[in-house]
Amino acid sequence: PGTTNVATSSGSGGTPAPAASGSMAWSKIIEPDYVLAEIKSYQNLVAEDVKSLSGFKGGGYKNSRISYSMLGLMFAIIAEYDGDIRFKKDALAARELFGRVSMNLKVSTDQAFNESKARAEDLAALIRGDTIQAPPNIDPKVKWQEKVANRPPLMTRLNTATEERLNKAMSDAGAFAKSGDMVMHEAQVIAAISAAIQREGYGSADDDTYLQYARDMQNSATEISNAVKAKNYEAASKAFSAIKQKCDECH
């Protein structure tokens, strides 16, 4: 679980990226700026979800489950990151805390509300530069499916990236040119999710067909990132079409 057999893309047609320090080379999949941007994007969302108990139980808890699943994932990635990145010293604590609340948000209990509120305060503290209290006995090698993020919330985030955000940005060359940073962010998040769900424990991760779908999607997402850097709309559009096809085939 601390290592993985994921075929990480270096942007050259699915060539595996070298592993660093015995784990995945995350720097080849998602750059630090986009890990941090993804984390910061949830600060207001999780705070809004716990403004009232009635709002939380009326649906806010479902939104929070997605947010905390992604936060758990991002901090799990930071804990393994093969390079300099913010939040490294607090990454395992944050992974544990955000992952735990994401697992508890399958139902809308008072306890889940209180835990979500506490974690929203932890996130705000981290972003303003404070440290957080680490829970005891953290295992750095947990199975992510069990302790970090279940697959369904990750798939919801992936669907947001493809069906909402990238769909608009890929509609024509003009939209693509205006949306470069957003496209890069969403593509790298897709690549990170695709890499994560290949890990041991994610349901079909022992199924070769499933793994190939995830690898292909990861590679196509990295191709989009490379196309943004090259300002190549045709290459980005082709890679995005490949992602959508894999999503349709897998479903």
mmCIF file of C-alpha atoms in Angstrom, residues 18-116:
data_model
loop_
_atom_site.group_PDB
_atom_site.id
_atom_site.type_symbol
_atom_site.label_atom_id
_atom_site.label_comp_id
_atom_site.label_asym_id
_atom_site.label_seq_id
_atom_site.Cartn_x
_atom_site.Cartn_y
_atom_site.Cartn_z
ATOM 1 C CA PRO A 18 10.383 6.721 -12.265
ATOM 2 C CA ALA A 19 9.366 6.121 -8.677
ATOM 3 C CA ALA A 20 10.991 8.259 -6.019
ATOM 4 C CA SER A 21 11.877 7.150 -2.495
ATOM 5 C CA GLY A 22 10.114 3.834 -2.957
ATOM 6 C CA SER A 23 6.767 5.336 -3.957
ATOM 7 C CA MET A 24 5.015 6.874 -6.929
ATOM 8 C CA ALA A 25 6.576 9.890 -8.648
ATOM 9 C CA TRP A 26 3.644 12.197 -7.928
ATOM 10 C CA SER A 27 5.529 15.194 -9.296
ATOM 11 C CA LYS A 28 5.103 13.657 -12.770
ATOM 12 C CA ILE A 29 1.332 13.519 -12.253
ATOM 13 C CA ILE A 30 0.321 16.704 -10.442
ATOM 14 C CA GLU A 31 2.428 19.794 -9.823
ATOM 15 C CA PRO A 32 2.617 21.388 -6.360
ATOM 16 C CA ASP A 33 0.709 24.507 -7.421
ATOM 17 C CA TYR A 34 -2.303 22.428 -8.456
ATOM 18 C CA VAL A 35 -2.243 20.269 -5.330
ATOM 19 C CA LEU A 36 -2.332 23.467 -3.265
ATOM 20 C CA ALA A 37 -4.977 25.113 -5.457
ATOM 21 C CA GLU A 38 -7.208 22.060 -5.099
ATOM 22 C CA ILE A 39 -6.821 22.113 -1.316
ATOM 23 C CA LYS A 40 -7.580 25.834 -1.066
ATOM 24 C CA SER A 41 -10.656 25.464 -3.284
ATOM 25 C CA TYR A 42 -12.440 23.579 -0.497
ATOM 26 C CA GLN A 43 -11.943 26.088 2.329
ATOM 27 C CA ASN A 44 -15.106 28.106 1.699
ATOM 28 C CA LEU A 45 -17.088 25.052 0.602
ATOM 29 C CA VAL A 46 -16.597 23.063 3.810
ATOM 30 C CA ALA A 47 -17.208 26.162 5.924
ATOM 31 C CA GLU A 48 -20.477 26.821 4.081
ATOM 32 C CA ASP A 49 -21.646 23.223 4.573
ATOM 33 C CA VAL A 50 -21.506 23.540 8.379
ATOM 34 C CA LYS A 51 -23.131 26.948 8.769
ATOM 35 C CA SER A 52 -26.243 25.243 10.117
ATOM 36 C CA LEU A 53 -27.143 21.739 11.253
ATOM 37 C CA SER A 54 -30.334 21.779 9.174
ATOM 38 C CA GLY A 55 -28.452 22.734 6.018
ATOM 39 C CA PHE A 56 -25.843 20.101 6.701
ATOM 40 C CA LYS A 57 -28.421 17.367 7.191
ATOM 41 C CA GLY A 58 -30.418 18.639 4.216
ATOM 42 C CA GLY A 59 -27.603 17.882 1.795
ATOM 43 C CA GLY A 60 -24.494 19.727 2.922
ATOM 44 C CA TYR A 61 -23.025 16.507 4.292
ATOM 45 C CA LYS A 62 -23.039 14.998 0.782
ATOM 46 C CA ASN A 63 -21.061 17.947 -0.549
ATOM 47 C CA SER A 64 -18.695 17.738 2.415
ATOM 48 C CA ARG A 65 -18.061 14.057 1.741
ATOM 49 C CA ILE A 66 -16.757 14.939 -1.715
ATOM 50 C CA SER A 67 -14.693 17.844 -0.369
ATOM 51 C CA TYR A 68 -13.117 15.875 2.461
ATOM 52 C CA SER A 69 -12.454 12.883 0.218
ATOM 53 C CA MET A 70 -10.503 15.128 -2.122
ATOM 54 C CA LEU A 71 -8.734 16.799 0.790
ATOM 55 C CA GLY A 72 -7.795 13.382 2.155
ATOM 56 C CA LEU A 73 -6.465 12.437 -1.264
ATOM 57 C CA MET A 74 -4.464 15.633 -1.733
ATOM 58 C CA PHE A 75 -2.826 15.357 1.677
ATOM 59 C CA ALA A 76 -2.106 11.653 1.080
ATOM 60 C CA ILE A 77 -0.339 12.699 -2.109
ATOM 61 C CA ILE A 78 1.616 15.393 -0.249
ATOM 62 C CA ALA A 79 2.724 12.798 2.324
ATOM 63 C CA GLU A 80 4.276 10.753 -0.514
ATOM 64 C CA TYR A 81 5.341 13.682 -2.719
ATOM 65 C CA ASP A 82 8.758 13.335 -4.336
ATOM 66 C CA GLY A 83 9.739 16.981 -4.106
ATOM 67 C CA ASP A 84 9.257 20.226 -2.225
ATOM 68 C CA ILE A 85 5.633 20.998 -1.477
ATOM 69 C CA ARG A 86 3.746 22.954 1.166
ATOM 70 C CA PHE A 87 2.058 21.190 4.129
ATOM 71 C CA LYS A 88 4.525 18.289 4.100
ATOM 72 C CA LYS A 89 5.022 18.222 7.885
ATOM 73 C CA ASP A 90 1.265 18.182 8.535
ATOM 74 C CA ALA A 91 0.347 15.935 5.610
ATOM 75 C CA LEU A 92 -0.106 12.634 7.457
ATOM 76 C CA ALA A 93 -2.136 14.275 10.224
ATOM 77 C CA ALA A 94 -4.328 16.023 7.663
ATOM 78 C CA ARG A 95 -4.704 12.857 5.591
ATOM 79 C CA GLU A 96 -5.831 10.988 8.696
ATOM 80 C CA LEU A 97 -8.285 13.643 9.895
ATOM 81 C CA PHE A 98 -9.838 14.529 6.544
ATOM 82 C CA GLY A 99 -9.917 10.899 5.466
ATOM 83 C CA ARG A 100 -11.657 9.895 8.684
ATOM 84 C CA VAL A 101 -14.394 12.518 8.365
ATOM 85 C CA SER A 102 -14.931 11.631 4.697
ATOM 86 C CA MET A 103 -15.668 8.047 5.755
ATOM 87 C CA ASN A 104 -18.101 9.237 8.440
ATOM 88 C CA LEU A 105 -20.054 11.438 6.029
ATOM 89 C CA LYS A 106 -22.010 8.609 4.447
ATOM 90 C CA VAL A 107 -24.754 9.607 6.913
ATOM 91 C CA SER A 108 -25.803 13.000 8.317
ATOM 92 C CA THR A 109 -25.493 12.592 12.088
ATOM 93 C CA ASP A 110 -24.884 15.261 14.721
ATOM 94 C CA GLN A 111 -21.483 13.678 15.289
ATOM 95 C CA ALA A 112 -20.633 13.972 11.582
ATOM 96 C CA PHE A 113 -21.675 17.642 11.688
ATOM 97 C CA ASN A 114 -19.444 18.386 14.678
ATOM 98 C CA GLU A 115 -16.532 16.512 13.134
ATOM 99 C CA SER A 116 -16.995 18.327 9.818
#
